[in-house]
Each structure stands twice: as structure tokens, then as C-alpha cells.
Short mmCIF file of C-alpha atoms and ligand atoms in Angstrom, two decimals:
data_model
loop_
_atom_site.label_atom_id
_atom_site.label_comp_id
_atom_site.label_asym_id
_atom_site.label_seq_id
_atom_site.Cartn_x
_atom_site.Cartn_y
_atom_site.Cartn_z
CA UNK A 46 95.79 126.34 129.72
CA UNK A 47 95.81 123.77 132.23
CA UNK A 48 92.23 122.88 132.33
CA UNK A 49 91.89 122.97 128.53
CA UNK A 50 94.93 120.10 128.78
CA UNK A 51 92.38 118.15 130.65
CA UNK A 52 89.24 118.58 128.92
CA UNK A 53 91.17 116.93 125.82
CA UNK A 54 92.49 114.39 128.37
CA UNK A 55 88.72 113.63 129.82
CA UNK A 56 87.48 113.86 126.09
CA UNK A 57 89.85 111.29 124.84
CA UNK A 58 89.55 108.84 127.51
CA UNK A 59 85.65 108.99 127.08
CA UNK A 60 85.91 108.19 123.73
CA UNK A 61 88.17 105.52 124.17
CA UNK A 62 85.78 103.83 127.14
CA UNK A 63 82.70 104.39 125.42
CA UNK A 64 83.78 102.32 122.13
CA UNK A 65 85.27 99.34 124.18
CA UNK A 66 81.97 99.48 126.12
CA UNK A 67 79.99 99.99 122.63
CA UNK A 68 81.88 96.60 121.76
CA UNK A 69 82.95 98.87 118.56
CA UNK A 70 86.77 99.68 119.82
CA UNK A 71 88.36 100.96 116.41
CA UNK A 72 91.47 98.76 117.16
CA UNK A 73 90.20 95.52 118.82
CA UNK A 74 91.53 94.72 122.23
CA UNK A 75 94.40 97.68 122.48
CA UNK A 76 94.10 98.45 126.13
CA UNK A 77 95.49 95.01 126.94
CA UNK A 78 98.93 95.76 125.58
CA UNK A 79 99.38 98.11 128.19
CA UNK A 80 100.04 95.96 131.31
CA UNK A 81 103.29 94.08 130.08
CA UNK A 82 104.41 97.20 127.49
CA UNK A 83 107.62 98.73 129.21
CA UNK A 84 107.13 102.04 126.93
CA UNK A 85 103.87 102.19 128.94
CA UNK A 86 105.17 101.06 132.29
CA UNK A 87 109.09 102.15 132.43
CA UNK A 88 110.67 105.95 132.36
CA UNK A 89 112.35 106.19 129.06
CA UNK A 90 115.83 107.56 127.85
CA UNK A 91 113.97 110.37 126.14
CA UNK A 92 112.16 111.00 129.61
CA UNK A 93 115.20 111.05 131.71
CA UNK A 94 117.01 113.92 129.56
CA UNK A 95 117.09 117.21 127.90
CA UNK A 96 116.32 117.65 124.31
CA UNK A 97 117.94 119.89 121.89
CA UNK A 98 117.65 123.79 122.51
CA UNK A 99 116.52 126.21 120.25
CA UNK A 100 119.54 127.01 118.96
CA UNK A 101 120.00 123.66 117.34
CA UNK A 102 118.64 123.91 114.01
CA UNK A 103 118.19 127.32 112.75
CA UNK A 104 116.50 125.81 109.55
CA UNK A 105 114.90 121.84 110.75
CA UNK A 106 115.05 119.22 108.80
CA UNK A 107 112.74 115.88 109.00
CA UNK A 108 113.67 114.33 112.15
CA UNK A 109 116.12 110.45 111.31
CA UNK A 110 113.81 108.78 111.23
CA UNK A 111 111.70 109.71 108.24
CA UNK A 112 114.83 109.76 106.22
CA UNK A 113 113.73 107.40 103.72
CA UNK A 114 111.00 110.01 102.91
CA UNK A 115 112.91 111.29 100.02
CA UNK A 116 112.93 111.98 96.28
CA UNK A 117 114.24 109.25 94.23
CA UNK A 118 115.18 108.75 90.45
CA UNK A 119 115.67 105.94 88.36
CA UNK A 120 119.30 105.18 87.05
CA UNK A 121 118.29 103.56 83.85
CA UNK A 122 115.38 106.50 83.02
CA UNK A 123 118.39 109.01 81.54
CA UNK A 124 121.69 109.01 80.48
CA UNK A 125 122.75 111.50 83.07
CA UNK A 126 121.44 112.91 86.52
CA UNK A 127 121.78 116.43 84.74
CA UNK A 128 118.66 116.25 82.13
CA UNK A 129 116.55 113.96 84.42
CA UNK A 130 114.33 113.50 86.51
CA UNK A 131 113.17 112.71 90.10
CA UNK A 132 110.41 111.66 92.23
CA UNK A 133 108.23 112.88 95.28
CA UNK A 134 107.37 110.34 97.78
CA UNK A 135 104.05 110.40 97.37
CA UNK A 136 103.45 106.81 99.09
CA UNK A 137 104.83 108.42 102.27
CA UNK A 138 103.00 111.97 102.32
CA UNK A 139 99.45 112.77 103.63
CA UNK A 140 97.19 115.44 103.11
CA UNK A 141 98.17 117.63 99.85
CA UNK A 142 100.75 119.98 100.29
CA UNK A 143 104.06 118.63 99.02
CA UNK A 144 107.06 120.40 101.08
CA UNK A 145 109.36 122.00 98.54
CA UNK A 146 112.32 119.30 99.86
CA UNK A 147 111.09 115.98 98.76
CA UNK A 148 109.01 117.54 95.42
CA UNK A 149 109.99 115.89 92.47
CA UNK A 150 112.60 118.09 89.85
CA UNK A 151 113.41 117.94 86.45
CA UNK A 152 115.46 120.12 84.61
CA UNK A 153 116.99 119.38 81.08
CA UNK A 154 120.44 120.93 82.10
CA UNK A 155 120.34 120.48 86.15
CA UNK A 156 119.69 123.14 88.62
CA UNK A 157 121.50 126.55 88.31
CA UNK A 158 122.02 128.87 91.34
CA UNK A 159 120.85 132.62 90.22
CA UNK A 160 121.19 135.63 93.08
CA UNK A 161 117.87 137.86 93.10
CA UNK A 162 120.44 140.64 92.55
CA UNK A 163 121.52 138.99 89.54
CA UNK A 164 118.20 138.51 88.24
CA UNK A 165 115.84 140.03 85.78
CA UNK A 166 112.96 139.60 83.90
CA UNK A 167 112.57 140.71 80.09
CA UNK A 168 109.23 141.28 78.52
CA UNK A 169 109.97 141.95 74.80
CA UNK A 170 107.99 141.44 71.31
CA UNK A 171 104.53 142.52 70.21
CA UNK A 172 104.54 145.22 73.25
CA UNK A 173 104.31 148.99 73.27
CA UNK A 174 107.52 149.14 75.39
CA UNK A 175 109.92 146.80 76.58
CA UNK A 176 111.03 146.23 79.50
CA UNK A 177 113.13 144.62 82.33
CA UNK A 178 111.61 143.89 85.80
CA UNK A 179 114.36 143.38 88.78
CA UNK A 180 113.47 140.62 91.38
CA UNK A 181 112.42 144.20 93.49
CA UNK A 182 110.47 145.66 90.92
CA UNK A 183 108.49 142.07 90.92
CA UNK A 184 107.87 142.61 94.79
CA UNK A 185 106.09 146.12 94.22
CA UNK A 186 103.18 144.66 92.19
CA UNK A 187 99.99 143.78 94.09
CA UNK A 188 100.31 139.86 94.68
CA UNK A 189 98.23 136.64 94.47
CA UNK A 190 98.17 132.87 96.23
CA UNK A 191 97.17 129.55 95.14
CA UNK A 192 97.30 126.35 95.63
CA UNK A 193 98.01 124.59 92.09
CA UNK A 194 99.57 121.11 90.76
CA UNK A 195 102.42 120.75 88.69
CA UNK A 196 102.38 117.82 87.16
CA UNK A 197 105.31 116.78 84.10
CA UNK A 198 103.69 115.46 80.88
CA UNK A 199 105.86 112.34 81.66
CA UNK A 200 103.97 111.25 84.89
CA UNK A 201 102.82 107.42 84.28
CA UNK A 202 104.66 107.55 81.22
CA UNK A 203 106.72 103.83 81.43
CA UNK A 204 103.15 102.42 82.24
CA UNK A 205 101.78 102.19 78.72
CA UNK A 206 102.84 99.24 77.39
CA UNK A 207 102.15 97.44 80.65
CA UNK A 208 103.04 97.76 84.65
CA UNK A 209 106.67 98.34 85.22
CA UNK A 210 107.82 100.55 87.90
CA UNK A 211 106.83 99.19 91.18
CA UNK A 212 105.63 102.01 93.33
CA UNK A 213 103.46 104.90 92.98
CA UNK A 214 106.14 107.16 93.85
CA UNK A 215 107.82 106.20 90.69
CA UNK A 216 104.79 105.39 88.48
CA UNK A 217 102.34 108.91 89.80
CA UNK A 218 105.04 110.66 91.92
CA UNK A 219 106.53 113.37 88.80
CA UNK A 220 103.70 115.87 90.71
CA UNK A 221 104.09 118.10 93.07
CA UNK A 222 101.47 120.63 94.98
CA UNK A 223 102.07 124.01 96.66
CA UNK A 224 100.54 127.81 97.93
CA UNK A 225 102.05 129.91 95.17
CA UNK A 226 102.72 133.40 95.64
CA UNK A 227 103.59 135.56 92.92
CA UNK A 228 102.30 138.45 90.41
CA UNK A 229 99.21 137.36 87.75
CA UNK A 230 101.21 137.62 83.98
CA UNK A 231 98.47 139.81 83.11
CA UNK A 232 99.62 142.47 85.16
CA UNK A 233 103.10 142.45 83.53
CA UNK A 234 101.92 142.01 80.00
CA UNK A 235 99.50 144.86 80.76
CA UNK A 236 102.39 147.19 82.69
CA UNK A 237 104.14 146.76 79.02
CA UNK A 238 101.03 146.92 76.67
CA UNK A 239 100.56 144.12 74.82
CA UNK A 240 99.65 145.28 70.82
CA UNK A 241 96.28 143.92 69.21
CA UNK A 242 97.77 141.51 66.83
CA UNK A 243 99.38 139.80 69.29
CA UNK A 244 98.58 135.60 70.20
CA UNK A 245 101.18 134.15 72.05
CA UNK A 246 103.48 134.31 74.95
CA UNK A 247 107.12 132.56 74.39
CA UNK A 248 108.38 132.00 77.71
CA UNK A 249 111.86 130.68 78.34
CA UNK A 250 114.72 130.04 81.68
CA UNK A 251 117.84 131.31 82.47
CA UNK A 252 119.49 127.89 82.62
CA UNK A 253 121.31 126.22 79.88
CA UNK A 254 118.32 124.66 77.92
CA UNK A 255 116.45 127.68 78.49
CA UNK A 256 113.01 125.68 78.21
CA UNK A 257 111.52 128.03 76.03
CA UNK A 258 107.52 127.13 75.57
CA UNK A 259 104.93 129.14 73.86
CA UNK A 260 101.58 129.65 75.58
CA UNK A 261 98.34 130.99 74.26
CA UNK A 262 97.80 134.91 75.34
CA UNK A 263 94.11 133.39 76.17
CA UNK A 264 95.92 131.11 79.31
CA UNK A 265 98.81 134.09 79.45
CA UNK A 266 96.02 136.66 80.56
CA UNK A 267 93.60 134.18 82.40
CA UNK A 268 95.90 132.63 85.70
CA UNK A 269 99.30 132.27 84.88
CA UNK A 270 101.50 133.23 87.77
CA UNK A 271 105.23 135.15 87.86
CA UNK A 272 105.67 133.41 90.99
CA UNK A 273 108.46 133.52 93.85
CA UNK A 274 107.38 131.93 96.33
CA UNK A 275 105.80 128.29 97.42
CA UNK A 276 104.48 127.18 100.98
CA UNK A 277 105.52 130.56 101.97
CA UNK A 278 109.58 130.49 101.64
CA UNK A 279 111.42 131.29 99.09
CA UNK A 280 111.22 128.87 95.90
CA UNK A 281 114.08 126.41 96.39
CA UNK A 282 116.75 126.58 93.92
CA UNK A 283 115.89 123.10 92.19
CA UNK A 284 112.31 124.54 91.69
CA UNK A 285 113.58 127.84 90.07
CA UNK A 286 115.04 130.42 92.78
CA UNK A 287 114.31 133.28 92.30
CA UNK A 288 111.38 132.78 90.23
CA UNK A 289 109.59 130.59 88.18
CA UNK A 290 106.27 130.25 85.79
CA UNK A 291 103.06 128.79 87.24
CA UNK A 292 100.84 127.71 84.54
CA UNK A 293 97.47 126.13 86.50
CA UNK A 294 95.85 122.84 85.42
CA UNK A 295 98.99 122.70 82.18
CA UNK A 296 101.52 120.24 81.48
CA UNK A 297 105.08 121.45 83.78
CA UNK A 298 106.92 121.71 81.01
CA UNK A 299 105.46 125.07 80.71
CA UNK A 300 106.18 126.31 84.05
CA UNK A 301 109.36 127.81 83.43
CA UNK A 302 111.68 127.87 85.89
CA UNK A 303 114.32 131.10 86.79
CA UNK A 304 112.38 132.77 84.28
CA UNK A 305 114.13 135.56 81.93
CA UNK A 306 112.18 136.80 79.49
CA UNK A 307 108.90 137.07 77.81
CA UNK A 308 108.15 137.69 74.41
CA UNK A 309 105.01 138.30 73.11
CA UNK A 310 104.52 137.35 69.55
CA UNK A 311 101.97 136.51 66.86
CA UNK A 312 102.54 133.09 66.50
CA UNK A 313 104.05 130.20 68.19
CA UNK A 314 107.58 129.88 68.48
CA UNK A 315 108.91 126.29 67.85
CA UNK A 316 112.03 126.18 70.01
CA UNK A 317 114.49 123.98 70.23
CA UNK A 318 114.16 120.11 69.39
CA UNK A 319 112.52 120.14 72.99
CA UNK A 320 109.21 121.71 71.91
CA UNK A 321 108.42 118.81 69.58
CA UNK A 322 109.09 116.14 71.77
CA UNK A 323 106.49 117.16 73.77
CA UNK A 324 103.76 115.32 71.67
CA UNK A 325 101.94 111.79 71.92
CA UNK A 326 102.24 109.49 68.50
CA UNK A 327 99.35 107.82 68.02
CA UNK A 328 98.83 104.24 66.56
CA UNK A 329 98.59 104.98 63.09
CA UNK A 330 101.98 106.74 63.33
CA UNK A 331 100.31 110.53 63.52
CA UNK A 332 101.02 113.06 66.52
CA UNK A 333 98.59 114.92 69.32
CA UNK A 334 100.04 118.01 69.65
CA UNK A 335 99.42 120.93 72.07
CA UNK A 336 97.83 118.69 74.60
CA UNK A 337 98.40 121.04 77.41
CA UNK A 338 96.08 120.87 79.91
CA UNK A 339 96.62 117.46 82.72
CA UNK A 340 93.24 114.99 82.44
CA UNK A 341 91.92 114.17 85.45
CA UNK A 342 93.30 111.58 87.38
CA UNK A 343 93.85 109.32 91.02
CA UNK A 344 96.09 107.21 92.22
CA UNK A 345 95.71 105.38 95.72
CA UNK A 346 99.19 106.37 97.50
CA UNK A 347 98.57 103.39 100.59
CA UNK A 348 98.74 100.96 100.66
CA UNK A 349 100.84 100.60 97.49
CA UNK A 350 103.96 98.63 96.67
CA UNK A 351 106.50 101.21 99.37
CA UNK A 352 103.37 101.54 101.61
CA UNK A 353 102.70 97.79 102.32
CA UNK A 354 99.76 96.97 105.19
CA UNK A 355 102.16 95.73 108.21
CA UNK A 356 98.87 95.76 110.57
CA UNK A 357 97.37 92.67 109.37
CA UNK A 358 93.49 92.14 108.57
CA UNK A 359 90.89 94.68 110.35
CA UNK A 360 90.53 98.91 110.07
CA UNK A 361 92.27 99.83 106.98
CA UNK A 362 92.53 103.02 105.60
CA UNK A 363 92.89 103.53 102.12
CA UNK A 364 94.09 106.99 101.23
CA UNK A 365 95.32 108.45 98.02
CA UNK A 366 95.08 111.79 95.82
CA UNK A 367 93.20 112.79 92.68
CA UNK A 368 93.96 116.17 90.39
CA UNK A 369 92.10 117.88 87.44
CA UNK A 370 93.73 120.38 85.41
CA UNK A 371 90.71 121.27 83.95
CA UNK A 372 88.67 122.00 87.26
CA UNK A 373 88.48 120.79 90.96
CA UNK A 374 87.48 117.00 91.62
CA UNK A 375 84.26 116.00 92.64
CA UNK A 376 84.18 112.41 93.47
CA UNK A 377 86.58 109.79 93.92
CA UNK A 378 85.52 106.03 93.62
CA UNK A 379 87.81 103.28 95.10
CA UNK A 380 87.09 99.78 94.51
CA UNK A 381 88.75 96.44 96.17
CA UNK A 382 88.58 94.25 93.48
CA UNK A 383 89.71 95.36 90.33
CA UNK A 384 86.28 97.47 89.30
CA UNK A 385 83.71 95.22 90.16
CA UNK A 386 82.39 97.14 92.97
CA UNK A 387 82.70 100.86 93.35
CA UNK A 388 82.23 102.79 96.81
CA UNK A 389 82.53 106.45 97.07
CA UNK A 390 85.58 107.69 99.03
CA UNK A 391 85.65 110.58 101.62
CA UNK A 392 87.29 113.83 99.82
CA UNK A 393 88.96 115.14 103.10
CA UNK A 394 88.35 119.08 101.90
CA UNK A 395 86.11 119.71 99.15
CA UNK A 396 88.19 119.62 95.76
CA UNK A 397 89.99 123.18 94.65
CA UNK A 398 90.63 123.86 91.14
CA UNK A 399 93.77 122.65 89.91
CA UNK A 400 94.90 121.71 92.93
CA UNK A 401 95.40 117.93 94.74
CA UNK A 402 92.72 116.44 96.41
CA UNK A 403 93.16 114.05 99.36
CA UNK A 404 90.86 111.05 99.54
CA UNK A 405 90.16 107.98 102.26
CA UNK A 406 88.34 105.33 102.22
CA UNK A 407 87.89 103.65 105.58
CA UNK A 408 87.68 99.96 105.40
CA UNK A 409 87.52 96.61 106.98
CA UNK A 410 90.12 94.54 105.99
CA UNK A 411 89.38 91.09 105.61
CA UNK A 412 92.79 89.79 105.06
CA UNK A 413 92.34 88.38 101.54
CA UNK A 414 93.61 89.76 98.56
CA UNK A 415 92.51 93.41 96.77
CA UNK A 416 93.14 94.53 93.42
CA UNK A 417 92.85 98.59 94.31
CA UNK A 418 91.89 101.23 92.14
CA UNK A 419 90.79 104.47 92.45
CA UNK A 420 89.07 106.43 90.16
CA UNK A 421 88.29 110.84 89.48
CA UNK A 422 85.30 112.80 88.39
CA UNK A 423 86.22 116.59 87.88
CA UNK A 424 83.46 119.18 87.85
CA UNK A 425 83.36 118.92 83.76
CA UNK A 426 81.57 115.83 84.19
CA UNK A 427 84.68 114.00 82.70
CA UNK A 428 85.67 110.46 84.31
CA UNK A 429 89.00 108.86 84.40
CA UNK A 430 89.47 105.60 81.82
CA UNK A 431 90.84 102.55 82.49
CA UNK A 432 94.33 101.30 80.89
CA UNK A 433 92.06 99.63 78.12
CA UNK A 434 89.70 102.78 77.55
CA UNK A 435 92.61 104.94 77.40
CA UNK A 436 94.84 102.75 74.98
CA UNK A 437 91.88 102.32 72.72
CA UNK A 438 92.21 105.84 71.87
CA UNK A 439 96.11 106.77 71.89
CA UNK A 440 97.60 103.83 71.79
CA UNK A 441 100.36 102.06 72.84
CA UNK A 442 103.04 104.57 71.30
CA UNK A 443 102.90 107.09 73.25
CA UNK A 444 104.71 108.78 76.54
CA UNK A 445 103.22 111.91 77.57
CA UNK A 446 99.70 111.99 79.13
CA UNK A 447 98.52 108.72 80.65
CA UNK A 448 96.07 109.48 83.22
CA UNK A 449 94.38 106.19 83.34
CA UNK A 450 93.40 104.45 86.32
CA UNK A 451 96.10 102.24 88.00
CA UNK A 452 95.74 98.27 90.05
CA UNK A 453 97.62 97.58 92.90
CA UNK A 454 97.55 93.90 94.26
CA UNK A 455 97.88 94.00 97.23
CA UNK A 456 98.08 90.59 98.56
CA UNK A 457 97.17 88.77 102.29
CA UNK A 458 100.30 89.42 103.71
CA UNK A 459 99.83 93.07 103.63
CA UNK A 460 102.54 93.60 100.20
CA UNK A 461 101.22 95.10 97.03
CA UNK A 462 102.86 95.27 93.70
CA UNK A 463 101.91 96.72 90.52
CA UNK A 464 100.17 94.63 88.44
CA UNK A 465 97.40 95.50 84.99
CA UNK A 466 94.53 93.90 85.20
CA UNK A 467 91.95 93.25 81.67
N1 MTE B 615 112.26 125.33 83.23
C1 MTE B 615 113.56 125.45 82.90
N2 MTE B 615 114.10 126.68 82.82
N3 MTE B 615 114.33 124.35 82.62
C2 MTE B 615 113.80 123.08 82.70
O1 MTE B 615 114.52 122.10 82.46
N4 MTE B 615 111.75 121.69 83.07
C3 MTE B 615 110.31 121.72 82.89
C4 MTE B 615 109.66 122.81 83.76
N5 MTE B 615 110.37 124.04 83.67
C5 MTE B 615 112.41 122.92 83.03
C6 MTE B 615 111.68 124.10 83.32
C7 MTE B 615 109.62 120.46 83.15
S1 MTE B 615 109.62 119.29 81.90
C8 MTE B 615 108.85 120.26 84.26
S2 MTE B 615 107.91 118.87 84.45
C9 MTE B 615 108.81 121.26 85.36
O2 MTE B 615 109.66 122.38 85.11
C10 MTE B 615 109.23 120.62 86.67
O3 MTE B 615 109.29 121.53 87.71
P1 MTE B 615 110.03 121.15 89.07
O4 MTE B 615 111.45 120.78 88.76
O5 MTE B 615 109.86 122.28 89.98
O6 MTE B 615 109.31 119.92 89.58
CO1 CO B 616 108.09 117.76 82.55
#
């Protein structure tokens, strides 16, 4: 133990020595602080005392200092907090798992608080029996993990008609990413038979607005997940305790939340008003319907509007995330001035289907001004468009599915805002 502690120590040190004598230190002349710094040279409070014992927080939270790493809505977005919406803090979050307490919700009648005792799970229709799973009876089939984004239809949906909502948190941050674990669909539908004739899965919640959705047997018996858990607790309420749809790669309004019942059935059930909203009009007035699956897209995360460069000029990274619900991501391309030139970012673990990917790009800052972009290739071969590309084809009508590439300007003093560049 001890000697490994020093190896590290030796290791670092090195490192640190042989890039100052290289001439190539990473941060310039940061061993000269040191002399006059008194967190260097004085015993601090935190030194002189005990800390908390383990008996303090049965259950942690984020220490108080990273309180303003938080989900946040938008007052003027809905009516009411009940049917709304929130947002995850991606500006503020690295790598690609987002913790269950700052993903983003939305529910059309709010979050309702269901007891695993109280739950169960119908599977009804086009079957050869029905029948009703308890939360326990879920638990006994064989089980499955994966890592898979959710992202709502609605994601970058005030940006059509121009930049408005400054911060990628608001304008990319209705996505969330986590390790599901939970029992394939298939295994149900097959435990209750499903008959020849039928197409179609109509899944729907336990809450209020019940959320019912129709999904094609084809995705129903491919990777959907009945799943229970995420980053290895328990889903939290908000995100459908005590269990909830996973539909991989597909819009989130299909991953039902406290799900009740499945019924299998020949053709697709309109529910509710809800089911039509779901659609993007078009210029000439017509709809794109059953646009399920999430095109690929990036967004750089920092710097960015809430993630401002307070470092001045020099080493800069650039990090961000990029998603395909069609496949994994191959290639990220991050430029500095508004797509003139392109370099190739580092993925920072090769891309996983239907899952985030975390990019950097490692720069030199020269302290002028950058109009940042970033832009994702999945492994179909498909590229994302630019605002213009994009609105050439759908529009300027619609809400649901704008994955085009976004521009921060981020300006000398280290501030970025959102801006659209032609
Ligand atoms: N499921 C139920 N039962 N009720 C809902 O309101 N909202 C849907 C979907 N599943 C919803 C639901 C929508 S539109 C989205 S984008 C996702 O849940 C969001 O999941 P999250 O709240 O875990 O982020
Ligand atoms: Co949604």
C-alpha cells in the first residue's frame, strides 16, 4: 500500500519536471504560484479537524458546493409544473452516465408514487393467455443491461425558428443516459404467446395520462426493455418506480414509465389527443408521422453559455457528447469557426449503440473569438446537417426532431452565448 502511494507520488512529480524541463509544461509557469499560495504553505481548517463519520449520510448527496448542478425548467415552456418538463445539466456533467438525480423528467400529469407491492403488469390482446406479472414475478425472469439514451422528441425543439434558449442544458439537455437493467419484452410477449396476426404492441402508464404509445412488434421483439433498474438502484420515482419501458435509439415518449399493461393488437392504437401531437408539420402544411427513431446528433457541452472559459487564452479543452439512435457514433468533428475548418475530436471510449458518446478536443486557445460546433457520424454512414440543411427539408413549422448542428460564440473574454450562424 504504502509504496504503491509513492510510486504514483514519484510518477507524478516526474511528469511534472520533465514537461517544465521539455519547455512543454501543460499549464505555463504553475509551480511559481506555490511560494506565496497559503493553501500550499499554511495548515488548513479542513486539516486541523475531523470530518463527518460514516454514519452521516446513509444515502450522499452532491457535496454544497456543486449545488447548482441541478435540473432546471423553464417557467414560460408550460402552463403548469405538472405536464412539463425539465432539464439535465448537461453543461456541468462529464463522461456519459447521467446520475438518475439531475436527469431531466417529463411527465404529462407529474410524478406518481406506486409501491412494488401495489404494482402489476398486464399483458392482454392478440395473446394465447393473459396475464398479470407482479413486480416479483418480473425479478424471476433471466435479466439484461445496457447502456441506452433517452432522449424526448422535444429536445432542441424552441431552436427552429432561430437561437433562443441560452444554454445547452436548456437547448440539448431533455436527454438523459443510464445502465438499464430489466427483462427483454420478448420474453414476456413470448411467456404469454403472442398469436400470428398480431403487429403491434400498445403500451401505456399507471399515472393519470397513462401515455399510451403503440410500437411495432418488429422493435417490441428486437431490444425493448421491461426495465427496473438504472445505474444499478432502483429507478427513481420521477423516472417511473417501479418500472418503466426502455425503447433503444426511439423517441422517450415511448418509454413508458410505471408501466401497466400491454396489449398486443393488430393495428395501431391512436390514443388520446397525445399520440397525434407527436408529429412534425412540414412547410407545405402536411405531417411526418411515426418518426421514431432519434437522428444522430452532438452538441459541445463546454464551453457553452453556463460553462464559460474563466482560464483565459492557452490549453482548452473542448468536450461535449454525440448520440445515434440508429447505431453507435463513429466520428465527431469540432470546428472553431463556424465550419470552416473541421478537426477530428478524441471519442473518449469507442461509441456504443444507442448510447452517449463523450468527445474532447484538446486545444490551444488563442484568446480570440470561436464560433463552436460539433458535428456526428453514426456507423450508417449518416452525418448530422446544419440548421440550413435541416430546415430545407422540414421546415420551419415544426417541434419534434431537430438534430441539427448547434454555434456557440464564445467570445475573448471566455463567455459564450447562443447564436445561428448562415
Ligand atoms: N410515461 C408515462 N406513464 N407518463 C408520461 O408522462 N412521458 C414520456 C415518457 N414516458 C411519460 C411517460 C415522455 S414525453 C418522455 S420524453 C419520457 O417519458 C421522459 O422520461 P424521463 O421523465 O425519465 O426523463
Ligand atoms: Co418526451
Amino acid at each position: 500500500m504504502a509504496s504503491n502511494f509513492t510510486d504514483k507520488a514519484t510518477t507524478r512529480r516526474a511528469f511534472l519536471k520533465g514537461s517544465v524541463a521539455a519547455g512543454g509544461a501543460v499549464l505555463g509557469a504553475g509551480a511559481a504560484h506555490a511560494a506565496g499560495d497559503p493553501l500550499i504553505t499554511e495548515t488548513q481548517p479542513w486539516a486541523m479537524e475531523l470530518g463527518d463519520g460514516v454514519d452521516a449520510t446513509p444515502y450522499g448527496m452532491p457535496i454544497r458546493f456543486e449545488t447548482d448542478v441541478v435540473r432546471r425548467n423553464v417557467e414560460w415552456l408550460t402552463a403548469d409544473t405538472i405536464s412539463s418538463i425539465n432539464f439535465t445539466p448537461i453543461h456541468a456533467l462529464d463522461g456519459t452516465i447521467t446520475p438518475q438525480g439531475c436527469a431531466f423528467e417529463r411527465h404529462h400529469s407529474g410524478a406518481i408514487e406506486l409501491a412494488k407491492e401495489d404494482y402489476r403488469l398486464m399483458i392482454n390482446g392478440l395473446v394465447e393467455e393473459e396475464m398479470v406479472f407482479t413486480y416479483q414475478d418480473l425479478e424471476r425472469f433471466p435479466r439484461e443491461q445496457h447502456v441506452y439514451f433517452c432522449e424526448c422528441a422535444a429536445n432542441t425543439g424552441m431552436e427552429w425558428a432561430g437561437a433562443q434558449l441560452n444554454g445547452a442544458q436548456f437547448t440539448h439537455g431533455m436527454i438523459h443516459n443510464m445502465e438499464y437493467t430489466g427483462v427483454p419484452l420478448r420474453t414476456l410477449l413470448k411467456e404469454a404467446g403472442i398469436k400470428t396476426e398480431s403487429k403491434w404492441v400498445f403500451v401505456e402508464g399507471a399515472d393519470a395520462s397513462s401515455n399510451g404509445r403503440s410500437i411495432p412488434m418488429e422493435k417490441a421483439l428486437d431490444d425493448v426493455l421491461v426495465a427496473f433498474k438504472a445505474n444499478g438502484e432502483a429507478l427513481r420515482k420521477e423516472h417511473g418506480y417501479p418500472v418503466r419501458l426502455v425503447v433503444p435509439g426511439w423517441e422517450g415518449n415511448m418509454w413508458v414509465k410505471w408501466l401497466r399493461r400491454i396489449e398486443v393488437t393488430d393495428q395501431a392504437v391512436e390514443s388520446r389527443e397525445e399520440t397525434s401531437k407527436y408529429t412534425d408539420t412540414l412547410e407545405d402544411g402536411t405531417s411526418r408521422k411515426w418518426t421514431w427513431v432519434m437522428d444522430a446528433k452532438s452538441v459541445v457541452t463546454s464551453p457553452s453559455p453556463q460553462s464559460p472559459i474563466t482560464h483565459g487564452k492557452g490549453p482548452l479543452v473542448i468536450t461535449g457528447l454525440a448520440w445515434s439512435g440508429r447505431g453507435s457514433i463513429t466520428r465527431v468533428d469540432v470546428t472553431l469557426d463556424g465550419g470552416k475548418n473541421w478537426q477530428q475530436a478524441r471519442l473518449a471510449a469507442p461509441g456504443q449503440p444507442m448510447a452517449l458518446t463523450r468527445f474532447y478536443l484538446d486545444v490551444e486557445w488563442d484568446g480570440e473569438e470561436m464560433l463552436l460546433q460539433s458535428r456526428a457520424h453514426d456507423d450508417t454512414g449518416y452525418v448530422q446537417p446544419t440548421k440550413e440543411e435541416l430546415r430545407e427539408v422540414r421546415g420551419l413549422n415544426s417541434i419534434y426532431h431537430n438534430n441539427c448542428i448547434q454555434t456557440w460564440w464564445v467570445k475573448p473574454n471566455g463567455e459564450a452565448e447562443n447564436v445561428e450562424i448562415s
